[in-house]
Coordinates of C-alpha atoms and ligand atoms in Angstrom, one line a residue:
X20 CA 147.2 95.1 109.1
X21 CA 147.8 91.6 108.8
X22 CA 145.4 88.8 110.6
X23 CA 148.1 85.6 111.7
X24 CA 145.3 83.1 112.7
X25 CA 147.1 80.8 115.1
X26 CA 146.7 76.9 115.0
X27 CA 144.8 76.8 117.4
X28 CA 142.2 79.3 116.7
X29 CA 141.9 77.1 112.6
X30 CA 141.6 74.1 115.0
X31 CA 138.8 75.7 117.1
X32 CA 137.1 77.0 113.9
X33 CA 137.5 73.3 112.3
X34 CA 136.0 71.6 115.4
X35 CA 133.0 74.6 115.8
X36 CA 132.6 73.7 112.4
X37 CA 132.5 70.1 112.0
X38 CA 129.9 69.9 114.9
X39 CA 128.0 72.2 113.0
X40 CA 127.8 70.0 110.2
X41 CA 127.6 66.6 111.8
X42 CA 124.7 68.2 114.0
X43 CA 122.7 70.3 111.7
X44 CA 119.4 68.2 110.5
X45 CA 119.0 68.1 106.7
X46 CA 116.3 68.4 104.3
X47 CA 117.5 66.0 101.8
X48 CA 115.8 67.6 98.3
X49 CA 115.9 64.2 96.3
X50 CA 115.5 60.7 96.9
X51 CA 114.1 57.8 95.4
X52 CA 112.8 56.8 98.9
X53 CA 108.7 56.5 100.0
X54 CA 107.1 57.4 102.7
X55 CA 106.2 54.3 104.6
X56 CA 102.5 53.9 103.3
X57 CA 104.2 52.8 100.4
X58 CA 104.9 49.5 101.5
X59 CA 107.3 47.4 99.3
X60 CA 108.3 50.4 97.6
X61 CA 110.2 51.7 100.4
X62 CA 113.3 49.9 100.7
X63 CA 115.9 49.0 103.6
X64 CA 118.3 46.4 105.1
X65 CA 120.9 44.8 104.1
X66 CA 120.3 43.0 100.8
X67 CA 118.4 46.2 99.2
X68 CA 121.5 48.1 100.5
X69 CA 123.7 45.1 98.2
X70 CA 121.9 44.8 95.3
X71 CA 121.6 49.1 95.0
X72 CA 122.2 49.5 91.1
X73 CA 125.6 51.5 91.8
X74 CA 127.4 48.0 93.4
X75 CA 125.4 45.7 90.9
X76 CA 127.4 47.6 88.1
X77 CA 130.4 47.4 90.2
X78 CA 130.0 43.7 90.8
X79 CA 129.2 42.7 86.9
X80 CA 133.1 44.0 86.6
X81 CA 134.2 41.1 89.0
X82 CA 131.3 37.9 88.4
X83 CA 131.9 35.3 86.0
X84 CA 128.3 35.1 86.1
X85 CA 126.2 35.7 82.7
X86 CA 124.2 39.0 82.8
X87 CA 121.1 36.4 82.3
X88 CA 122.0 34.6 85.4
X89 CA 122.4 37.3 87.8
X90 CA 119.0 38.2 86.7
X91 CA 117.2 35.2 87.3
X92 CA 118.3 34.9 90.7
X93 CA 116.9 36.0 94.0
X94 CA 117.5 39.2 95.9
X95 CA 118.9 37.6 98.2
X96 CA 120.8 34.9 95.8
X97 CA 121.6 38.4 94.2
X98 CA 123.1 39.9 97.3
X99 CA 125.5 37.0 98.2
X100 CA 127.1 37.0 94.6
X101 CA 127.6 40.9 95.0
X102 CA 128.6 40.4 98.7
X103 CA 131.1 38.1 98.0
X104 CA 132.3 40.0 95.0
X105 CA 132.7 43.1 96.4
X106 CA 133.3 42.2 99.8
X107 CA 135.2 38.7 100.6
X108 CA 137.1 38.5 97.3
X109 CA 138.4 42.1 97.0
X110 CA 138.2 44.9 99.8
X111 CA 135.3 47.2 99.1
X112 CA 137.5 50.3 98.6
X113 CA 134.4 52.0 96.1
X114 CA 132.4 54.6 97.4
X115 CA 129.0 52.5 97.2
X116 CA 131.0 49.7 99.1
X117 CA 132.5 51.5 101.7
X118 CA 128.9 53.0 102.1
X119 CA 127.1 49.8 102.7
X120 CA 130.4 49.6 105.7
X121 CA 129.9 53.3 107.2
X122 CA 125.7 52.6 107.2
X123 CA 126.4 48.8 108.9
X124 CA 129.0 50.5 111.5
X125 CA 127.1 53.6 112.3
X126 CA 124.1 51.1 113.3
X127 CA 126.6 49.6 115.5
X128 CA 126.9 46.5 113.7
X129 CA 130.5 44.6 113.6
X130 CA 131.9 44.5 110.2
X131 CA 134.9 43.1 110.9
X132 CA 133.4 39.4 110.8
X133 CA 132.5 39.9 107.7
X134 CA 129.1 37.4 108.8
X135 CA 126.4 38.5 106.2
X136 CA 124.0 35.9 107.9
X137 CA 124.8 37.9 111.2
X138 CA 123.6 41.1 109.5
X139 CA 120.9 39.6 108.1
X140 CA 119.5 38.2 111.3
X141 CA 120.1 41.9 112.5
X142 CA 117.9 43.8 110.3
X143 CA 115.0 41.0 110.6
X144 CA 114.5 42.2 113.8
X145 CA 113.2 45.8 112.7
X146 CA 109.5 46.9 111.9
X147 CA 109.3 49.4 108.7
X148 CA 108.0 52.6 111.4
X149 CA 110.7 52.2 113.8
X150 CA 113.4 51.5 111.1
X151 CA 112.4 54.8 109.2
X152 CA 112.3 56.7 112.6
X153 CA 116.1 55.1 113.4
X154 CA 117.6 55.5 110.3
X155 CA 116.8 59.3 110.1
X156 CA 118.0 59.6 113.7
X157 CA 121.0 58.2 112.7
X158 CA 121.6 60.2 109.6
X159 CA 120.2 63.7 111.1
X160 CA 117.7 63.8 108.5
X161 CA 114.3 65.7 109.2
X162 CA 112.9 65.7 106.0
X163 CA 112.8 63.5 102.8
X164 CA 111.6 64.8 99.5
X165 CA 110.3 61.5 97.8
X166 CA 110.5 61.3 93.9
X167 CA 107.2 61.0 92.7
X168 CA 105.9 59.4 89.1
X169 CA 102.6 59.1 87.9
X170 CA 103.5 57.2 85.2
X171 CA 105.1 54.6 87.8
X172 CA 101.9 51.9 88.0
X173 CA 102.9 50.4 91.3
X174 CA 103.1 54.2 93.1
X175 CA 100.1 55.7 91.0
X176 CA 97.4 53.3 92.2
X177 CA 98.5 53.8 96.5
X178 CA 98.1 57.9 95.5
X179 CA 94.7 57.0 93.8
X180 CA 94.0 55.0 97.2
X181 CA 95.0 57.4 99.0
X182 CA 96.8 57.0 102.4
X183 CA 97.7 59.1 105.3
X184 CA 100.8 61.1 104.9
X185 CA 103.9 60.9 106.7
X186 CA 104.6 64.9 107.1
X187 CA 108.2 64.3 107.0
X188 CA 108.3 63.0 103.7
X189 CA 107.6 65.6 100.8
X190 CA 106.5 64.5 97.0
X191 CA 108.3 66.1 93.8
X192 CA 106.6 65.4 90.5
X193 CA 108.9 63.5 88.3
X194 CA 107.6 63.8 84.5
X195 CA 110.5 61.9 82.9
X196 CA 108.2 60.4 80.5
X197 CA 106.1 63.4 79.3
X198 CA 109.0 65.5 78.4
X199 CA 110.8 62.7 77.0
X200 CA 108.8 59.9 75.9
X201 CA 105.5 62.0 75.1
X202 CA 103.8 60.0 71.5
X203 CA 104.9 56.7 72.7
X204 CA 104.1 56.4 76.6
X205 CA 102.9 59.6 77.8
X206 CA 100.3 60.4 74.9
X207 CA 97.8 57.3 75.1
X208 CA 98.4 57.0 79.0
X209 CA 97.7 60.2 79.4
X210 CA 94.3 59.4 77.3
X211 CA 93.6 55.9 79.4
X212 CA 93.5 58.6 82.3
X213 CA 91.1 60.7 80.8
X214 CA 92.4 63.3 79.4
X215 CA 92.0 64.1 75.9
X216 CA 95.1 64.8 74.3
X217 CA 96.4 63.9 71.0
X218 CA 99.8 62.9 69.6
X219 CA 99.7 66.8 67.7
X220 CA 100.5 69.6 70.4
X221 CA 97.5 71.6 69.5
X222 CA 95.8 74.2 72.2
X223 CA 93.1 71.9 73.5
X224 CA 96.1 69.4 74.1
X225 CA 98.1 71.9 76.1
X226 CA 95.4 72.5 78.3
X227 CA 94.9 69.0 78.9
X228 CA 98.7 68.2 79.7
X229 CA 98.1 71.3 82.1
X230 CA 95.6 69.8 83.9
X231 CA 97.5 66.8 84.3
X232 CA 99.7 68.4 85.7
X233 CA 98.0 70.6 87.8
X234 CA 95.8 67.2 89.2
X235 CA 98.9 65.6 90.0
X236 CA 100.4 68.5 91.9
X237 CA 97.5 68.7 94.2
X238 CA 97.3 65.1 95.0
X239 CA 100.7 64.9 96.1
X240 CA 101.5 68.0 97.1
X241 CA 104.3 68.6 95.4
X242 CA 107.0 70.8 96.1
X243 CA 108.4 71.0 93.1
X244 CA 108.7 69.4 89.0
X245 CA 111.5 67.3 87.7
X246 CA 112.6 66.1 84.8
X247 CA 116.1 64.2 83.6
X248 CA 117.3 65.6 80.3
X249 CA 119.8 63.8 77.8
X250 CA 123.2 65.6 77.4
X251 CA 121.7 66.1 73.7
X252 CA 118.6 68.5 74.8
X253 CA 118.4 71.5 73.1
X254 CA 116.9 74.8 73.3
X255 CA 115.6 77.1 71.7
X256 CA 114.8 73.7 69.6
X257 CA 111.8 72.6 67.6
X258 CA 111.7 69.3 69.7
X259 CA 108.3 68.1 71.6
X260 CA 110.5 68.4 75.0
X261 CA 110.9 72.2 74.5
X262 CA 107.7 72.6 73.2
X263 CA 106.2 71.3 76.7
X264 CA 108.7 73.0 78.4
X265 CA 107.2 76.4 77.1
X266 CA 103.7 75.8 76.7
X267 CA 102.9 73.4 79.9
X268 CA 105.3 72.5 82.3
X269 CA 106.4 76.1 83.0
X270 CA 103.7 78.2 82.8
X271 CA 102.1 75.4 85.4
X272 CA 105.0 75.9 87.6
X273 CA 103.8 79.8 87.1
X274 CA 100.5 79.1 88.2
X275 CA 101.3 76.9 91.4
X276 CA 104.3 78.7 92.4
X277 CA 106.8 75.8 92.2
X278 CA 110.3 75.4 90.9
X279 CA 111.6 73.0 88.2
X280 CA 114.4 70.9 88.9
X281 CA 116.6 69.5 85.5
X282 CA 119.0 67.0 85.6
X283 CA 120.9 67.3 82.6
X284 CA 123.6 64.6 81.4
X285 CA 122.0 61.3 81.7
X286 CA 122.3 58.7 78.7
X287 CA 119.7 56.1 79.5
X288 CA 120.7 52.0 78.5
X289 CA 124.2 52.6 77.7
X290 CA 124.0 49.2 78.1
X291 CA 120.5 47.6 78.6
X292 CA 121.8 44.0 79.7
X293 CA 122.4 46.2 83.4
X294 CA 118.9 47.3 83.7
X295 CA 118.7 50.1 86.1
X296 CA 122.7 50.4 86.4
X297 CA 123.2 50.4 83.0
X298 CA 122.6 54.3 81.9
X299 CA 125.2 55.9 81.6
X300 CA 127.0 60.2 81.4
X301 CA 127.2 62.5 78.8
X302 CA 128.0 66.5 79.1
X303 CA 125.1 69.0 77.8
X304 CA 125.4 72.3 76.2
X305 CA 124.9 74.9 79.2
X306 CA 123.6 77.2 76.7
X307 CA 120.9 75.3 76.8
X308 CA 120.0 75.5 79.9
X309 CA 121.4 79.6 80.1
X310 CA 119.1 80.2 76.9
X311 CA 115.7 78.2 78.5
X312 CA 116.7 80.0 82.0
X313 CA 117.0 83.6 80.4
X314 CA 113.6 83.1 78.2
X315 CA 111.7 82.3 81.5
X316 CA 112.9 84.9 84.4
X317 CA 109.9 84.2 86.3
X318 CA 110.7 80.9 86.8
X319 CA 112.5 79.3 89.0
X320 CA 114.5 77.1 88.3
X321 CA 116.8 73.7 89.7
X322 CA 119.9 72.1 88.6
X323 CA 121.9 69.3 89.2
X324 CA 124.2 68.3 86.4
X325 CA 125.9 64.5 85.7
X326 CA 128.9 65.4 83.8
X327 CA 132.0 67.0 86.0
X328 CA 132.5 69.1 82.8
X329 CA 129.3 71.2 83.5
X330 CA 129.9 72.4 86.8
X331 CA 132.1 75.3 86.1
X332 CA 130.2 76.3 83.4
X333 CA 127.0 76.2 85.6
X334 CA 128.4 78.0 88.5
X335 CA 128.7 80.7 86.3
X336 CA 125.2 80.8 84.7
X337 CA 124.2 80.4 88.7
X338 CA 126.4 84.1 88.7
X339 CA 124.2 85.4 86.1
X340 CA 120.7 83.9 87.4
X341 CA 119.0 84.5 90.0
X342 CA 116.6 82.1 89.2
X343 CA 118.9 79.4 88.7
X344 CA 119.5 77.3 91.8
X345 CA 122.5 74.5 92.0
X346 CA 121.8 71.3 93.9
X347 CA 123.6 68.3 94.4
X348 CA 126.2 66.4 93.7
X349 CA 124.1 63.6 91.5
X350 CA 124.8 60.3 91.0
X351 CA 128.1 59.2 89.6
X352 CA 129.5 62.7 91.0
X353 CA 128.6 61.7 94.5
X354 CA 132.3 60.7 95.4
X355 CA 134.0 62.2 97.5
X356 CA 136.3 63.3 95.5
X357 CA 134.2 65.2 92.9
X358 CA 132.1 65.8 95.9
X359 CA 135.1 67.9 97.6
X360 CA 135.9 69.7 94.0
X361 CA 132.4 70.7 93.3
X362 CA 131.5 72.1 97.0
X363 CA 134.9 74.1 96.9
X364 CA 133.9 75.7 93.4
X365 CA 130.7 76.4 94.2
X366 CA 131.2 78.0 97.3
X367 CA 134.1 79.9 95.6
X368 CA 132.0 81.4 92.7
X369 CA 128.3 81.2 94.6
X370 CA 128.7 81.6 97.9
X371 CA 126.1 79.7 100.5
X372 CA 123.3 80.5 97.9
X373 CA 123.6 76.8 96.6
X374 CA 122.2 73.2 97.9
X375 CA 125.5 71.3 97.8
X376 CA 123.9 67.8 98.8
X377 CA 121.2 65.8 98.3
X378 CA 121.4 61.7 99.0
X379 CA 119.6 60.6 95.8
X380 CA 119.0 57.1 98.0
X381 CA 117.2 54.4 96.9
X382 CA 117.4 52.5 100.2
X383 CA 116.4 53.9 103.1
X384 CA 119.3 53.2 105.1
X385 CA 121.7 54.4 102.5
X386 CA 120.9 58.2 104.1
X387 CA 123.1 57.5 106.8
X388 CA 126.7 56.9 104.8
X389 CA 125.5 59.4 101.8
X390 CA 125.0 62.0 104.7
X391 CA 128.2 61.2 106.8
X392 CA 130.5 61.2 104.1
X393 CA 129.5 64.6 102.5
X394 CA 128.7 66.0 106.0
X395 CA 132.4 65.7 106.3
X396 CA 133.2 67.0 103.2
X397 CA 131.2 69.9 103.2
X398 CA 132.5 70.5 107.0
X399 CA 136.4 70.5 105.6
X400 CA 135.7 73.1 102.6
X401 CA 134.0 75.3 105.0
X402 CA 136.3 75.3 107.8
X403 CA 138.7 76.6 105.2
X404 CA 136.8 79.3 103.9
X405 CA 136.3 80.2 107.6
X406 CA 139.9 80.2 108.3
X407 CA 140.7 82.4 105.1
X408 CA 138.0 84.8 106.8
X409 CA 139.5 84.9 109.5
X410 CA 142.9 85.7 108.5
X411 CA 141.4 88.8 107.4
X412 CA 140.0 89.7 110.6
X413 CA 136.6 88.7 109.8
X414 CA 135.8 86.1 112.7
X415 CA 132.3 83.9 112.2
X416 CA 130.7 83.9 115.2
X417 CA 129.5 80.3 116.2
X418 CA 125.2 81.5 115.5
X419 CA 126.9 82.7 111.4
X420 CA 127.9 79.1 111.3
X421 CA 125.0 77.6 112.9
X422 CA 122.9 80.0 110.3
X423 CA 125.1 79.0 107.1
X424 CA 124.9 75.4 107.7
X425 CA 121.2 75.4 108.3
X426 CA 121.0 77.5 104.3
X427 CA 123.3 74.5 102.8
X428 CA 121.3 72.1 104.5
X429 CA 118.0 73.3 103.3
X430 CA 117.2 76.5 104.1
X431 CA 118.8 78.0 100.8
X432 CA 116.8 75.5 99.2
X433 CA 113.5 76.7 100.8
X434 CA 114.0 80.3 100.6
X435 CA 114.6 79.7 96.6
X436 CA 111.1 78.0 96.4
X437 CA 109.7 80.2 98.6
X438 CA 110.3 82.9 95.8
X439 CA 107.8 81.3 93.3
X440 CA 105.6 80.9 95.9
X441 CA 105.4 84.7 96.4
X442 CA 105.3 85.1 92.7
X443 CA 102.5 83.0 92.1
X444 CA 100.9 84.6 94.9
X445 CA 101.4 88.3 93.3
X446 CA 100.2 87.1 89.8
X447 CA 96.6 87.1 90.5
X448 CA 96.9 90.9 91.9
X449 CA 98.9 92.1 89.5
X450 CA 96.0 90.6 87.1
X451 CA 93.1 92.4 88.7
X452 CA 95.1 95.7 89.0
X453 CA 95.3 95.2 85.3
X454 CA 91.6 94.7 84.4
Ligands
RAT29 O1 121.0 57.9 91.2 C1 120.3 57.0 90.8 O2 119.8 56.1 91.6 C2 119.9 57.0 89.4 O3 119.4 55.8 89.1 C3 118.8 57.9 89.0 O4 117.6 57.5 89.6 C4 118.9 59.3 89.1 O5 119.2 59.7 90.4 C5 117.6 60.0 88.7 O6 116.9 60.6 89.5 O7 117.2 59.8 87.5
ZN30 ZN1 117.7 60.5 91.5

């Protein structure tokens, strides 16, 4: 028997579903955004949102200015250069520009005067508490995870302080520069902190990066570890990054029950005269990541990849692992083009048992256009996938959606770490039963 879904039942199931996904708060896994006892650290308003890395890249294409220029000027000198740029001289048709355009309108602010003193006088109106509040309001986020480095001085030392938390930001431990940068920086600051390690990764060393690592957990809480890999990372490998892989920063994530989070694909300083924008994409070997998944099952394990040319590939190894969570679409793949062709795949070959989004925002207010835009995305591919249901028969009932929406928004995220959470908690029984 055949199923003709009429227009207007796909139009009913496309509205249900868009007002699912425009309404449904969002954990958003990873950020580069602080929880307001941060202070400066925390960015917002309007010439943060200008000078964010992605436009300053965009803008270098248009200036006549020299690289040493732009970076001798003010933020704010540094925000009228890109604002007139990007904005006045050519129409801000870029993702990141039209961005900076969805955030300004959704805060009700006119763009159509195109008045950046207007906009300034705007934001300098707002307090830090009641911006944060707004702008996650305005987004329909309910929860931030914050990306957290020890080895970052300005953040370490307000940690070491100490401060009362914000409960709706979370912390992830970011170890960037252990895995990848461990004689040079992480070694000796490792040792300025006290712990006594040594260039060599003997046993005693081990234990010591382990107890780093298991200090730094507790202070912030983390909920999980993360790490940015080079397309060139290889394992099985006799390279240090491996080698703390195995012997530390997985058997930790063991012991505290949390998941570790790759993102594989980034080439750092592509070119150096753009600072921050100037790293650049490469794709990795998923064998890699299939081989380093398979050798620990009980980890658990997250990953967002750069390179378009590793997401089929990891779909599948997300078929074959259970401990293998997608997130994401990072970076120079969140466009809503790539954004549309990843969501579609993954919810093709993986079903809802993936984290299609996170923000990766640097600037607080950027959560608002990151969110609408792939809200909107995410609401199209699933409308379809609805109406293909339905033309079997098969009719979501509005609570399914509610409850699918709620897993790409989060839940499926939580569940996944809730699994090493029950591990680790089963580890010290199945220990005694042993003895
Ligand atoms: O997306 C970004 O802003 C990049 O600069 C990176 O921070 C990236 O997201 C990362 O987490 O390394
Ligand atoms: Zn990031």
């Amino acid at each position: 028997m055949t199923h003709p879904v009429t227009a207007k039942r796909r139009a009913a199931l496309a509205a249900q579903v868009e007002k699912t996904v425009l309404t449904t708060p969002v954990y958003d896994i990873h950020t580069h955004l602080y929880d307001p006892a941060f202070g400066g650290l925390l960015l917002w308003g309007i010439d943060d949102l200008l000078v964010y890395h992605y436009l300053v890249a965009e803008g270098f294409r248009q200036f006549d200015l020299t690289y040493e220029k732009f970076w001798a000027m003010s933020k704010r000198e540094q925000a009228d250069a890109i604002w007139n740029a990007l904005f006045i001289e050519h129409s801000p048709i870029s993702e990141a520009c039209r961005g900076v355009l969805t955030t300004l309108n959704r805060l009700g602010l006119d763009v159509k005067r195109r008045d950046l003193p207007a906009l300034r006088k705007w934001f300098a109106k707002w307090n830090v508490a009641d911006y944060t509040t707004h702008c996650m309001d305005v987004a329909g986020v309910s929860r931030i995870c914050m990306t957290n480095s020890p080895f970052d001085d300005e953040e370490r030392v307000v940690w070491e302080r100490g401060f009362r938390r914000d409960e709706r930001f979370a912390a992830a431990l970011r170890i960037d520069p252990l895995l990848l940068s461990w004689e040079g920086t992480a070694a000796p600051r490792l040792r300025d902190w006290g712990y006594s390690v040594t260039p060599e990764l003997s046993e005693k060393t081990v234990s010591e990066v382990r107890r780093f690592l298991a200090d730094w957990t507790r202070r912030i809480n983390a909920q999980y570890l993360m790490v940015s890999l080079p397309p060139d990372f290889t394992y099985p490998g006799d390279n240090v990054c491996a080698r703390l892989m195995e012997t530390a920063v997985l058997p930790h994530c063991r012991e505290a029950g949390l998941p570790f989070a790759m993102m594989p694909g980034v080439k750092r300083a592509v070119n150096p005269l753009l600072r921050m924008a100037g790293d650049g994409v490469g794709h990795c070997d998923t064998n890699t990541y299939e081989s380093l998944i398979a050798a620990h099952p009980d980890n658990q394990f997250l990953i967002t990849a750069l390179a378009r040319e590793n997401q089929y590939s990891l779909c599948v190894a997300a078929r074959k692992f259970r401990n293998l969570h997608l997130f994401g679409c990072w970076w120079f793949t969140n466009t809503p083009y790539l954004i549309e062709e990843m969501t579609r795949m993954r919810l093709e070959l993986i079903g809802l048992s993936v984290t299609p989004q996170h923000s990766d925002a640097r600037v607080l207010d950027q959560i608002i256009y990151k969110w609408e835009h792939s809200r909107r995305i995410i609401g199209r591919v699933l409308a379809e996938k609805y109406q293909d249901l339905a033309a079997t028969g098969w009719e979501p009932t509005n609570a399914e959606i509610q409850r699918d929406v709620q897993d790409l928004f989060g839940g499926a995220f939580q569940q996944f770490c809730g699994r090493q959470q029950a591990r680790a908690a089963e580890a010290p029984k199945r220990g005694k039963r042993r003895a």
